[in-house]
Amino acid sequence: MILHLALLVGLVLFSVLAILARDLIKSAICLAAASLLLGIIFFRMGAPYAGVFEISVVAGLITVLFILTIALTKTEGDVRESKLVRMVFPLFFVIFALIDALVMKGLLAKIPMLESAARGGTFSDVLWRERTFDLVGQIAVILAGVFAVLALFRKRDPHD
Amino acid sequence: MTDAWIVSIAFAAALVVVGLYGLLTMRNLIKLFIGIEVVAKGVSLILLSAGWARGNVLVAQSLVVTFIVIEVALVATALALIINITRKTKSLDVRKLARLKG
């Protein structure tokens, strides 16, 4: 339980650093560290495939995409954030954490849960047999992403 | 260990709120997108914690994998959009996008 709690605290800490850091590269690296911790949490919850996806895709690929974008847009100069943002954040976060700690347990007890029994089998059984339509959706989403990027970086036709 | 899932969901709510704070207050387009990523992390943690609480980690895991794939497609498209916007407006400031006049 203590390790689980430490991982969760680290996850929130790195996410806060990713939001508040001045340097964009540092933000991207903090986000990757948060993804790494989330992947470890997934492993500990008994979801190794989700953990592998989180670490390899989110901590790896998305960080590379972020750093590439930061490098491509670096020449455009820095955007000044409001100073109030960093000053107000601790107060805002402490108030939220208090409300969260006081209310969350009672709130979750009030939400009715749907009937469901513990499921046996393996992950591949669930993914390939029961959630087959999700896989079709995933393929469609990936294709949509590829075509969107292709459309956005299309070269202008000289005849236009 | 019985209450571990409640703790996980409480922390996931904190992640969502931190991400929303970033979305509401930041001006840099890339920072805004980092806020969206933090919200997405919170949502995937909630999905898996809910499955963990009910003993149905397998279904929750397949949902999280689907969510991660959607997240990657979203990030690729949005970052391409950000690069195009920056080329046009010569700035990463989101306030410059408010001027929609051609």
Short mmCIF file of C-alpha atoms in Angstrom, two decimals:
data_model
loop_
_atom_site.label_atom_id
_atom_site.label_comp_id
_atom_site.label_asym_id
_atom_site.label_seq_id
_atom_site.Cartn_x
_atom_site.Cartn_y
_atom_site.Cartn_z
CA MET A 1 0.00 0.00 0.00
CA ILE A 2 2.84 2.40 0.85
CA LEU A 3 4.56 1.75 -2.50
CA HIS A 4 1.22 2.22 -4.31
CA LEU A 5 0.69 5.52 -2.48
CA ALA A 6 4.25 6.66 -3.24
CA LEU A 7 3.76 5.89 -6.94
CA LEU A 8 0.47 7.83 -7.01
CA VAL A 9 2.05 10.82 -5.22
CA GLY A 10 4.94 10.75 -7.71
CA LEU A 11 2.47 10.61 -10.60
CA VAL A 12 0.57 13.70 -9.41
CA LEU A 13 3.84 15.52 -8.57
CA PHE A 14 5.34 14.97 -12.03
CA SER A 15 2.05 15.98 -13.67
CA VAL A 16 2.00 19.22 -11.65
CA LEU A 17 5.62 19.86 -12.65
CA ALA A 18 4.71 19.21 -16.30
CA ILE A 19 1.98 21.85 -16.08
CA LEU A 20 3.94 24.46 -14.13
CA ALA A 21 7.50 24.11 -15.54
CA ARG A 22 8.67 27.16 -17.49
CA ASP A 23 10.79 25.24 -19.99
CA LEU A 24 8.74 23.21 -22.51
CA ILE A 25 11.37 20.45 -22.82
CA LYS A 26 11.32 20.01 -19.03
CA SER A 27 7.52 19.83 -19.18
CA ALA A 28 7.66 17.08 -21.81
CA ILE A 29 10.22 15.10 -19.77
CA CYS A 30 8.11 15.43 -16.59
CA LEU A 31 5.12 14.14 -18.57
CA ALA A 32 7.19 11.14 -19.70
CA ALA A 33 8.20 10.45 -16.08
CA ALA A 34 4.53 10.62 -15.03
CA SER A 35 3.65 8.14 -17.79
CA LEU A 36 6.41 5.82 -16.58
CA LEU A 37 5.00 5.88 -13.04
CA LEU A 38 1.47 5.30 -14.39
CA GLY A 39 2.77 2.30 -16.34
CA ILE A 40 4.28 0.86 -13.13
CA ILE A 41 0.93 1.43 -11.35
CA PHE A 42 -0.83 -0.46 -14.19
CA PHE A 43 1.63 -3.36 -13.76
CA ARG A 44 0.94 -3.46 -10.03
CA MET A 45 -2.84 -3.47 -10.64
CA GLY A 46 -2.47 -6.63 -12.72
CA ALA A 47 -2.73 -4.98 -16.14
CA PRO A 48 0.64 -5.69 -17.81
CA TYR A 49 -0.51 -5.01 -21.38
CA ALA A 50 -1.89 -1.59 -20.48
CA GLY A 51 1.38 -0.90 -18.61
CA VAL A 52 3.49 -1.85 -21.63
CA PHE A 53 1.34 0.34 -23.90
CA GLU A 54 1.54 3.24 -21.45
CA ILE A 55 5.33 3.05 -21.13
CA SER A 56 6.21 2.35 -24.76
CA VAL A 57 3.60 4.49 -26.53
CA VAL A 58 2.78 7.35 -24.14
CA ALA A 59 6.16 7.69 -22.37
CA GLY A 60 8.10 6.93 -25.56
CA LEU A 61 6.30 7.93 -28.75
CA ILE A 62 4.26 10.87 -27.47
CA THR A 63 7.30 12.38 -25.71
CA VAL A 64 9.26 12.15 -28.96
CA LEU A 65 6.38 13.85 -30.81
CA PHE A 66 6.25 16.62 -28.17
CA ILE A 67 10.01 17.23 -28.29
CA LEU A 68 9.92 17.25 -32.11
CA THR A 69 7.11 19.84 -32.08
CA ILE A 70 8.96 21.97 -29.50
CA ALA A 71 12.10 21.84 -31.69
CA LEU A 72 10.12 22.78 -34.83
CA THR A 73 8.39 25.74 -33.17
CA LYS A 74 11.33 26.98 -31.05
CA THR A 75 12.18 29.92 -33.29
CA GLU A 76 8.82 31.56 -32.65
CA GLY A 77 9.85 32.85 -29.21
CA ASP A 78 8.53 32.22 -25.73
CA VAL A 79 4.94 32.85 -24.64
CA ARG A 80 4.64 34.74 -21.38
CA GLU A 81 2.37 32.96 -18.94
CA SER A 82 0.54 34.98 -16.32
CA LYS A 83 2.46 35.15 -13.02
CA LEU A 84 -0.78 34.62 -11.13
CA VAL A 85 -1.01 31.03 -12.46
CA ARG A 86 1.92 29.75 -10.38
CA MET A 87 0.95 31.80 -7.33
CA VAL A 88 -2.67 30.65 -7.19
CA PHE A 89 -1.95 26.98 -7.94
CA PRO A 90 -0.80 25.83 -4.43
CA LEU A 91 -3.89 27.36 -2.80
CA PHE A 92 -6.19 25.88 -5.44
CA PHE A 93 -4.56 22.46 -5.13
CA VAL A 94 -4.68 22.37 -1.32
CA ILE A 95 -8.39 23.29 -1.35
CA PHE A 96 -9.10 20.61 -3.95
CA ALA A 97 -7.05 17.98 -2.06
CA LEU A 98 -9.02 18.70 1.13
CA ILE A 99 -12.36 18.39 -0.67
CA ASP A 100 -11.11 15.27 -2.47
CA ALA A 101 -9.99 13.59 0.78
CA LEU A 102 -13.23 14.43 2.60
CA VAL A 103 -15.78 13.74 -0.11
CA MET A 104 -14.42 11.04 -2.42
CA LYS A 105 -15.05 7.98 -0.22
CA GLY A 106 -18.66 8.93 0.52
CA LEU A 107 -19.25 9.88 -3.12
CA LEU A 108 -17.96 6.55 -4.40
CA ALA A 109 -20.11 4.66 -1.88
CA LYS A 110 -23.20 6.42 -3.26
CA ILE A 111 -22.60 5.51 -6.91
CA PRO A 112 -24.51 2.31 -7.69
CA MET A 113 -22.34 -0.32 -9.30
CA LEU A 114 -23.55 -2.49 -12.15
CA GLU A 115 -23.79 -6.20 -11.53
CA SER A 116 -20.71 -7.97 -12.78
CA ALA A 117 -18.90 -11.13 -11.84
CA ALA A 118 -15.15 -11.61 -11.78
CA ARG A 119 -14.05 -12.79 -15.20
CA GLY A 120 -11.66 -15.59 -16.00
CA GLY A 121 -9.71 -16.25 -19.18
CA THR A 122 -6.82 -14.29 -20.62
CA PHE A 123 -6.40 -10.78 -21.94
CA SER A 124 -6.22 -11.99 -25.55
CA ASP A 125 -9.58 -13.81 -25.11
CA VAL A 126 -11.20 -10.57 -23.95
CA LEU A 127 -9.54 -8.34 -26.55
CA TRP A 128 -9.92 -10.58 -29.60
CA ARG A 129 -13.24 -12.33 -28.87
CA GLU A 130 -15.34 -9.97 -26.74
CA ARG A 131 -14.03 -6.55 -27.74
CA THR A 132 -13.43 -7.25 -31.43
CA PHE A 133 -15.33 -4.15 -32.46
CA ASP A 134 -12.94 -2.04 -30.34
CA LEU A 135 -10.09 -3.31 -32.51
CA VAL A 136 -11.95 -2.23 -35.67
CA GLY A 137 -12.45 1.17 -34.03
CA GLN A 138 -8.75 1.36 -33.14
CA ILE A 139 -7.76 0.66 -36.75
CA ALA A 140 -10.21 3.34 -37.93
CA VAL A 141 -8.80 5.85 -35.42
CA ILE A 142 -5.19 5.16 -36.46
CA LEU A 143 -6.11 5.56 -40.15
CA ALA A 144 -8.00 8.78 -39.36
CA GLY A 145 -4.91 10.10 -37.52
CA VAL A 146 -2.60 9.20 -40.42
CA PHE A 147 -4.88 10.83 -43.00
CA ALA A 148 -5.31 13.92 -40.82
CA VAL A 149 -1.54 14.38 -40.52
CA LEU A 150 -1.11 13.79 -44.26
CA ALA A 151 -3.83 16.36 -45.01
CA LEU A 152 -2.29 18.92 -42.66
CA PHE A 153 1.18 18.64 -44.19
CA ARG A 154 -0.01 18.51 -47.80
CA LYS A 155 2.17 20.48 -50.18
CA ARG A 156 0.46 23.30 -52.03
CA ASP A 157 -0.35 22.51 -55.64
CA PRO A 158 1.61 24.88 -57.95
CA HIS A 159 -1.48 25.27 -60.20
CA ASP A 160 -3.59 26.75 -57.35
CA MET B 1 -5.65 -3.18 0.51
CA THR B 2 -9.44 -2.99 0.18
CA ASP B 3 -9.45 0.79 -0.07
CA ALA B 4 -6.55 1.03 -2.51
CA TRP B 5 -8.91 1.57 -5.45
CA ILE B 6 -10.61 4.49 -3.65
CA VAL B 7 -7.19 6.08 -3.11
CA SER B 8 -6.38 5.51 -6.80
CA ILE B 9 -9.61 7.18 -7.92
CA ALA B 10 -9.02 10.11 -5.53
CA PHE B 11 -5.55 10.64 -7.05
CA ALA B 12 -6.97 10.24 -10.57
CA ALA B 13 -9.48 13.01 -9.77
CA ALA B 14 -6.53 15.17 -8.66
CA LEU B 15 -4.82 14.50 -12.02
CA VAL B 16 -7.95 15.50 -13.95
CA VAL B 17 -8.27 18.72 -11.94
CA VAL B 18 -4.56 19.59 -12.37
CA GLY B 19 -4.94 19.07 -16.13
CA LEU B 20 -8.08 21.23 -16.24
CA TYR B 21 -6.27 23.96 -14.28
CA GLY B 22 -3.53 23.91 -16.93
CA LEU B 23 -6.12 24.05 -19.71
CA LEU B 24 -7.90 27.02 -18.15
CA THR B 25 -4.84 29.11 -17.27
CA MET B 26 -2.05 28.46 -19.79
CA ARG B 27 -1.49 30.46 -22.97
CA ASN B 28 1.12 28.36 -24.72
CA LEU B 29 -0.46 25.92 -27.21
CA ILE B 30 1.96 23.10 -26.32
CA LYS B 31 1.32 23.65 -22.60
CA LEU B 32 -2.42 23.41 -23.27
CA PHE B 33 -1.85 20.10 -24.94
CA ILE B 34 0.25 18.87 -22.03
CA GLY B 35 -2.81 19.71 -19.89
CA ILE B 36 -4.96 17.48 -22.12
CA GLU B 37 -2.40 14.69 -21.72
CA VAL B 38 -2.54 14.99 -17.91
CA VAL B 39 -6.36 14.76 -18.02
CA ALA B 40 -6.02 11.67 -20.24
CA LYS B 41 -3.70 10.06 -17.68
CA GLY B 42 -6.26 10.64 -14.96
CA VAL B 43 -9.04 9.15 -17.08
CA SER B 44 -7.06 6.00 -17.89
CA LEU B 45 -6.22 5.59 -14.18
CA ILE B 46 -9.94 5.89 -13.33
CA LEU B 47 -10.84 3.29 -15.99
CA LEU B 48 -8.35 0.76 -14.65
CA SER B 49 -9.13 1.46 -10.97
CA ALA B 50 -12.84 0.85 -11.63
CA GLY B 51 -12.03 -2.48 -13.28
CA TRP B 52 -9.66 -3.35 -10.43
CA ALA B 53 -12.36 -2.64 -7.85
CA ARG B 54 -14.82 -4.99 -9.57
CA GLY B 55 -12.30 -7.75 -10.31
CA ASN B 56 -12.66 -7.15 -14.06
CA VAL B 57 -9.18 -5.91 -14.87
CA LEU B 58 -9.16 -7.66 -18.27
CA VAL B 59 -12.05 -5.63 -19.73
CA ALA B 60 -10.71 -2.41 -18.16
CA GLN B 61 -7.30 -3.20 -19.60
CA SER B 62 -8.68 -3.58 -23.12
CA LEU B 63 -10.53 -0.27 -22.72
CA VAL B 64 -7.31 1.42 -21.56
CA VAL B 65 -5.41 0.04 -24.57
CA THR B 66 -8.14 1.41 -26.89
CA PHE B 67 -7.97 4.76 -25.07
CA ILE B 68 -4.17 4.93 -25.49
CA VAL B 69 -4.50 4.30 -29.25
CA ILE B 70 -7.08 7.10 -29.51
CA GLU B 71 -4.76 9.35 -27.46
CA VAL B 72 -1.86 8.77 -29.86
CA ALA B 73 -3.96 9.60 -32.93
CA LEU B 74 -5.22 12.74 -31.14
CA VAL B 75 -1.69 13.83 -30.19
CA ALA B 76 -0.33 13.29 -33.71
CA THR B 77 -3.16 15.31 -35.29
CA ALA B 78 -3.10 18.09 -32.71
CA LEU B 79 0.67 18.54 -32.83
CA ALA B 80 0.51 18.73 -36.64
CA LEU B 81 -2.19 21.40 -36.24
CA ILE B 82 -0.03 23.29 -33.71
CA ILE B 83 2.93 23.31 -36.15
CA ASN B 84 0.68 24.65 -38.94
CA ILE B 85 -0.86 27.31 -36.68
CA THR B 86 2.60 28.41 -35.50
CA ARG B 87 3.80 28.75 -39.08
CA LYS B 88 0.82 30.96 -39.86
CA THR B 89 0.63 33.16 -36.76
CA LYS B 90 4.40 33.09 -35.97
CA SER B 91 3.59 32.50 -32.33
CA LEU B 92 2.56 29.75 -29.89
CA ASP B 93 0.24 32.14 -28.06
CA VAL B 94 -3.34 30.88 -28.03
CA ARG B 95 -4.72 34.44 -27.73
CA LYS B 96 -3.54 35.24 -31.25
CA LEU B 97 -5.98 32.62 -32.52
CA ALA B 98 -8.85 34.77 -31.28
CA ARG B 99 -8.28 37.04 -34.25
CA LEU B 100 -10.21 35.03 -36.76
CA LYS B 101 -10.32 37.72 -39.46
CA GLY B 102 -8.63 36.50 -42.63
#
